[in-house]
Each structure stands twice: as structure tokens, then as C-alpha cells.
Amino acid sequence: MINIIVAFDKNFLIGRDGKIPWNIPEDLHLFKEKTTGNIIIMGRKTFESIGRPLPNRINIVISNTLKNSSQIKTDISFEELCKKEIIFSSLEEGIKFSEKFIEENHLNKDIFIIGGAKIYNEAISKEYFSKLCISHIKNEFSGDTFFPKIDLKNYKKIIEKDFKEFIYCEYENLFFKK
Ligand SMILES: NC(=O)c1ccc[n+]([C@@H]2O[C@H](COP(=O)([O-])OP(=O)(O)OC[C@H]3O[C@@H](n4cnc5c(N)ncnc54)[C@H](OP(=O)(O)O)[C@@H]3O)[C@@H](O)[C@H]2O)c1
């Protein structure tokens, strides 16, 4: 399953100066819980802002300026692939590789598109996701990077959970093309 996972405030704000505008440990914990053991796909700037591959996840980075240091194959173990970030020059290639890896190795793993704005925009406009996992941040913040202004009424809410500083919801994309 391809998921988009994101935290945004009431104005769809996601970033400021290359970082996340808030510090909410409970949301980071939820992000870790959802993505660990799975495949994450991110833009080069988000990867650089995290600063390292996140552990126990396959870290796919979309970039035209970074390159892999060696050839990437799908016939190696999940643990081996988690050791270093894997670069692709398009979101399609990153998704295709992930799906091939999951299928060939008969794995039960999800793909999470984890941002930033450039990658979210492409995934939303091309409908490359079956589920949206959104932390709706309760406070308003200032910043410079936004999630596309989608109308959530177009998606079917399947989970809602209230936390102190955010409400976590999952929405099904009924228009998923795959
Ligand atoms: N609140 C949240 O949930 C959340 C989540 C993630 C990120 N963020 C925030 O979002 C901000 C970063 O977002 P951003 O939009 O500036 O950057 P981004 O999407 O993380 O990365 C953009 C870069 O990714 C590569 N890229 C994107 N689309 C591509 C494509 N189709 N083909 C090839 N390369 C592609 C390019 O790298 P090259 O220039 O190397 O070619 C591009 O410069 C930060 O503030 C971050 O903290 C927030």
C-alpha cells in the first residue's frame, strides 16, 4: 500500500527554513511507529534535513543531484537495503523499485511518502497514494513550505485519534489508480 504521511497545521503549513516548524515528540513517535519496518520515500531536501537514513526502514531519496555509490538490486535483504539511502531520479522510479522489491521478496511492507512539499505535490497531483495519514496540528505556526491545499471531503476518513497537540486521521483515496 502507498501512503502519504504528513503533519500540517490549519493552513497546510509543513516547513520553515528547511525544517519542521514545531517540535511535537508524540507525533515523531507516531511517525516512527507507522514507518518502522517499511519503505519511506522522500525528497532530497527532506533527507538532508533529517541528516541520515532513518533506521529499520528502506530510505529512498528522490534527487537529480545525488547519485548512488553502487548499483542497487532488489535481490538483497530488507536489512541490507536499510543500511544506506537509495537514490532515484523520479518518484515513479522510487515507487516502482519499492513495489518490485516487495513483490519479488514476498514481503508484507508498506510504502510511505514522507515529503517534503515537492514530493507531496507530485504524489497528490498524480494520485500516487491509497491512503493519507495526517497529523492535524492544533496550533498555528509561521513558515514557508506548504502541503497542497486538498479538500479532505474528497477522501473517506477511516481513523481519527485525538492527541494533546494534534489530531491524527487516516483517509482512504477512493480514486487510487493502481
Ligand atoms: N510537516 C511534515 O510532515 C514534513 C514532512 C517532510 C518535510 N517537511 C518539510 O518540508 C520542507 C522540504 O520540502 P521541499 O519541497 O523544500 O523539499 P523536498 O520535497 O524534500 O525535496 C526537494 C528535492 O527533491 C528532489 N525532487 C523532488 N521531486 C523530484 C522529481 N520529480 N524528480 C527528481 N528530483 C525530485 C529534488 O532534489 P535535487 O535538487 O537534488 O534534484 C528537489 O530539489 C522542509 O521544511 C521539511 O522540514 C515537512
Short mmCIF file of C-alpha atoms and ligand atoms in Angstrom, two decimals:
data_model
loop_
_atom_site.label_atom_id
_atom_site.label_comp_id
_atom_site.label_asym_id
_atom_site.label_seq_id
_atom_site.Cartn_x
_atom_site.Cartn_y
_atom_site.Cartn_z
CA MET A 1 0.00 0.00 0.00
CA ILE A 2 1.27 3.51 -0.80
CA ASN A 3 0.63 6.02 1.97
CA ILE A 4 1.33 9.71 2.27
CA ILE A 5 2.29 10.64 5.83
CA VAL A 6 2.37 14.31 6.83
CA ALA A 7 1.86 16.73 9.71
CA PHE A 8 0.33 20.11 8.85
CA ASP A 9 -1.36 22.96 10.68
CA LYS A 10 -4.70 24.64 9.82
CA ASN A 11 -3.07 26.48 6.91
CA PHE A 12 -1.45 23.31 5.45
CA LEU A 13 1.95 24.55 6.68
CA ILE A 14 4.61 21.79 6.81
CA GLY A 15 8.00 23.54 6.91
CA ARG A 16 10.09 26.56 7.87
CA ASP A 17 13.72 27.22 6.82
CA GLY A 18 14.15 23.59 5.70
CA LYS A 19 12.88 22.19 9.00
CA ILE A 20 9.59 21.26 10.64
CA PRO A 21 8.10 24.34 12.36
CA TRP A 22 7.11 22.54 15.59
CA ASN A 23 8.59 20.05 17.98
CA ILE A 24 5.96 17.50 18.97
CA PRO A 25 7.62 14.32 20.31
CA GLU A 26 4.29 12.46 20.36
CA ASP A 27 3.93 13.00 16.60
CA LEU A 28 7.52 11.90 15.95
CA HIS A 29 6.80 8.79 17.97
CA LEU A 30 3.70 8.05 15.87
CA PHE A 31 5.70 8.63 12.66
CA LYS A 32 8.32 6.15 13.88
CA GLU A 33 5.68 3.59 14.82
CA LYS A 34 3.96 3.81 11.42
CA THR A 35 7.06 3.81 9.22
CA THR A 36 9.44 1.41 11.00
CA GLY A 37 9.88 -1.87 9.12
CA ASN A 38 8.59 -0.26 5.92
CA ILE A 39 9.84 1.79 2.96
CA ILE A 40 10.00 5.58 3.11
CA ILE A 41 10.32 7.85 0.06
CA MET A 42 11.41 11.47 0.42
CA GLY A 43 12.76 14.45 -1.48
CA ARG A 44 16.46 15.32 -1.29
CA LYS A 45 15.85 18.38 0.91
CA THR A 46 13.85 16.40 3.47
CA PHE A 47 16.59 13.76 3.51
CA GLU A 48 19.26 16.41 4.11
CA SER A 49 17.15 17.98 6.85
CA ILE A 50 16.89 14.59 8.63
CA GLY A 51 20.65 14.20 8.08
CA ARG A 52 20.89 10.39 7.89
CA PRO A 53 18.92 7.33 6.79
CA LEU A 54 16.22 6.56 9.36
CA PRO A 55 16.93 3.17 10.97
CA ASN A 56 14.98 -0.03 10.20
CA ARG A 57 13.43 1.49 7.12
CA ILE A 58 14.41 1.46 3.44
CA ASN A 59 15.22 5.13 2.77
CA ILE A 60 14.52 6.14 -0.82
CA VAL A 61 15.61 9.65 -1.79
CA ILE A 62 14.42 11.39 -4.96
CA SER A 63 17.07 13.63 -6.47
CA ASN A 64 18.68 14.74 -9.69
CA THR A 65 21.84 15.93 -7.96
CA LEU A 66 22.69 12.93 -5.72
CA LYS A 67 23.79 9.56 -7.12
CA ASN A 68 24.10 6.02 -5.69
CA SER A 69 27.65 4.92 -4.99
CA SER A 70 26.92 1.40 -6.30
CA GLN A 71 24.24 -0.39 -8.32
CA ILE A 72 21.01 -1.12 -6.44
CA LYS A 73 19.49 -4.60 -6.73
CA THR A 74 16.19 -5.99 -5.47
CA ASP A 75 17.57 -9.47 -4.62
CA ILE A 76 19.09 -8.48 -1.27
CA SER A 77 17.56 -8.48 2.20
CA PHE A 78 15.44 -5.72 3.72
CA GLU A 79 18.06 -5.24 6.47
CA GLU A 80 20.83 -4.85 3.89
CA LEU A 81 18.82 -2.26 1.93
CA CYS A 82 18.16 -0.29 5.12
CA LYS A 83 21.87 0.44 5.61
CA LYS A 84 22.21 3.29 3.14
CA GLU A 85 19.90 5.71 1.35
CA ILE A 86 18.92 4.70 -2.19
CA ILE A 87 18.66 7.45 -4.79
CA PHE A 88 16.22 7.61 -7.72
CA SER A 89 15.77 10.47 -10.14
CA SER A 90 11.96 10.35 -10.12
CA LEU A 91 9.14 9.47 -7.76
CA GLU A 92 7.84 6.88 -10.29
CA GLU A 93 11.18 5.06 -10.25
CA GLY A 94 11.26 5.07 -6.44
CA ILE A 95 7.74 3.63 -6.24
CA LYS A 96 8.42 1.05 -8.98
CA PHE A 97 11.59 -0.15 -7.24
CA SER A 98 9.74 -0.42 -3.90
CA GLU A 99 6.87 -2.39 -5.40
CA LYS A 100 9.27 -4.72 -7.24
CA PHE A 101 11.29 -5.31 -4.07
CA ILE A 102 8.14 -6.09 -2.04
CA GLU A 103 6.73 -8.39 -4.73
CA GLU A 104 9.92 -10.30 -5.54
CA ASN A 105 10.68 -10.94 -1.89
CA HIS A 106 7.06 -11.73 -0.94
CA LEU A 107 7.12 -9.12 1.81
CA ASN A 108 4.25 -7.52 3.67
CA LYS A 109 5.53 -3.94 3.67
CA ASP A 110 4.00 -0.54 3.10
CA ILE A 111 5.42 2.43 1.20
CA PHE A 112 5.27 5.81 2.95
CA ILE A 113 5.80 9.05 1.02
CA ILE A 114 7.17 11.30 3.76
CA GLY A 115 7.64 14.67 1.99
CA GLY A 116 8.57 17.42 1.51
CA ALA A 117 6.33 19.76 -0.42
CA LYS A 118 7.74 18.96 -3.86
CA ILE A 119 7.24 15.22 -3.43
CA TYR A 120 3.81 15.64 -1.78
CA ASN A 121 2.67 17.87 -4.67
CA GLU A 122 3.63 15.26 -7.24
CA ALA A 123 2.12 12.34 -5.29
CA ILE A 124 -1.16 14.23 -4.78
CA SER A 125 -1.46 15.54 -8.34
CA LYS A 126 -0.72 12.11 -9.86
CA GLU A 127 -2.87 10.26 -7.28
CA TYR A 128 0.10 8.06 -6.27
CA PHE A 129 -1.38 7.01 -2.92
CA SER A 130 -4.09 4.86 -1.50
CA LYS A 131 -4.10 6.39 2.00
CA LEU A 132 -3.37 9.76 3.60
CA CYS A 133 -2.02 9.68 7.18
CA ILE A 134 -2.36 13.21 8.53
CA SER A 135 -1.44 14.73 11.87
CA HIS A 136 -3.60 17.86 12.04
CA ILE A 137 -1.55 20.19 14.24
CA LYS A 138 -3.86 22.17 16.53
CA ASN A 139 -1.78 25.37 16.88
CA GLU A 140 -0.96 27.73 14.01
CA PHE A 141 2.68 28.33 13.07
CA SER A 142 4.59 30.52 10.61
CA GLY A 143 6.70 29.11 7.81
CA ASP A 144 7.41 28.89 4.10
CA THR A 145 6.54 25.39 2.89
CA PHE A 146 3.03 24.02 2.42
CA PHE A 147 1.19 20.80 1.64
CA PRO A 148 -1.10 21.15 -1.42
CA LYS A 149 -4.49 22.56 -0.39
CA ILE A 150 -6.57 19.42 -0.85
CA ASP A 151 -10.24 19.13 0.04
CA LEU A 152 -10.39 16.34 2.61
CA LYS A 153 -14.08 15.87 1.89
CA ASN A 154 -12.92 14.03 -1.25
CA TYR A 155 -11.41 11.28 0.89
CA LYS A 156 -13.02 8.78 3.22
CA LYS A 157 -11.93 9.22 6.85
CA ILE A 158 -11.27 5.79 8.36
CA ILE A 159 -9.36 6.65 11.58
CA GLU A 160 -9.46 9.65 13.95
CA LYS A 161 -7.45 9.81 17.16
CA ASP A 162 -7.09 12.85 19.42
CA PHE A 163 -3.67 13.69 20.89
CA LYS A 164 -2.74 16.71 23.05
CA GLU A 165 -1.24 18.81 20.24
CA PHE A 166 -2.69 17.19 17.10
CA ILE A 167 -5.47 15.01 15.76
CA TYR A 168 -4.26 12.00 13.79
CA CYS A 169 -6.52 10.88 10.93
CA GLU A 170 -6.28 8.38 8.12
CA TYR A 171 -8.18 8.91 4.87
CA GLU A 172 -8.72 6.47 2.03
CA ASN A 173 -8.16 7.67 -1.52
CA LEU A 174 -11.13 6.32 -3.43
CA PHE A 175 -9.55 7.47 -6.71
CA PHE A 176 -6.33 5.46 -6.36
CA LYS A 177 -5.45 4.40 -9.89
CA LYS A 178 -3.46 1.19 -9.29
N1 LIG B 1 5.47 18.53 8.29
C1 LIG B 1 5.82 17.43 7.65
O1 LIG B 1 5.17 16.38 7.77
C2 LIG B 1 7.02 17.46 6.74
C3 LIG B 1 7.45 16.27 6.13
C4 LIG B 1 8.57 16.32 5.28
C5 LIG B 1 9.21 17.52 5.05
N2 LIG B 1 8.77 18.64 5.66
C6 LIG B 1 9.41 19.94 5.40
O2 LIG B 1 9.31 20.24 4.01
C7 LIG B 1 10.43 21.08 3.64
C8 LIG B 1 11.15 20.46 2.46
O3 LIG B 1 10.26 20.41 1.34
P1 LIG B 1 10.77 20.86 -0.13
O4 LIG B 1 9.61 20.86 -1.05
O5 LIG B 1 11.56 22.12 0.02
O6 LIG B 1 11.84 19.73 -0.50
P2 LIG B 1 11.72 18.15 -0.75
O7 LIG B 1 10.44 17.80 -1.46
O8 LIG B 1 12.05 17.42 0.49
O9 LIG B 1 12.97 17.95 -1.73
C9 LIG B 1 13.00 18.60 -2.98
C10 LIG B 1 14.11 17.98 -3.79
O10 LIG B 1 13.78 16.63 -4.09
C11 LIG B 1 14.18 16.32 -5.41
N3 LIG B 1 12.98 16.07 -6.21
C12 LIG B 1 11.70 16.35 -5.91
N4 LIG B 1 10.87 15.96 -6.89
C13 LIG B 1 11.65 15.41 -7.84
C14 LIG B 1 11.42 14.81 -9.10
N5 LIG B 1 10.18 14.64 -9.59
N6 LIG B 1 12.47 14.38 -9.82
C15 LIG B 1 13.71 14.49 -9.34
N7 LIG B 1 14.02 15.05 -8.15
C16 LIG B 1 12.99 15.49 -7.41
C17 LIG B 1 14.98 17.49 -5.91
O11 LIG B 1 16.29 17.26 -5.46
P3 LIG B 1 17.62 17.75 -6.27
O12 LIG B 1 17.61 19.24 -6.13
O13 LIG B 1 18.72 17.07 -5.58
O14 LIG B 1 17.43 17.30 -7.70
C18 LIG B 1 14.34 18.64 -5.14
O15 LIG B 1 15.19 19.76 -5.02
C19 LIG B 1 11.31 21.16 4.89
O16 LIG B 1 10.99 22.36 5.60
C20 LIG B 1 10.90 19.95 5.69
O17 LIG B 1 11.16 20.08 7.07
C21 LIG B 1 7.69 18.63 6.50
#
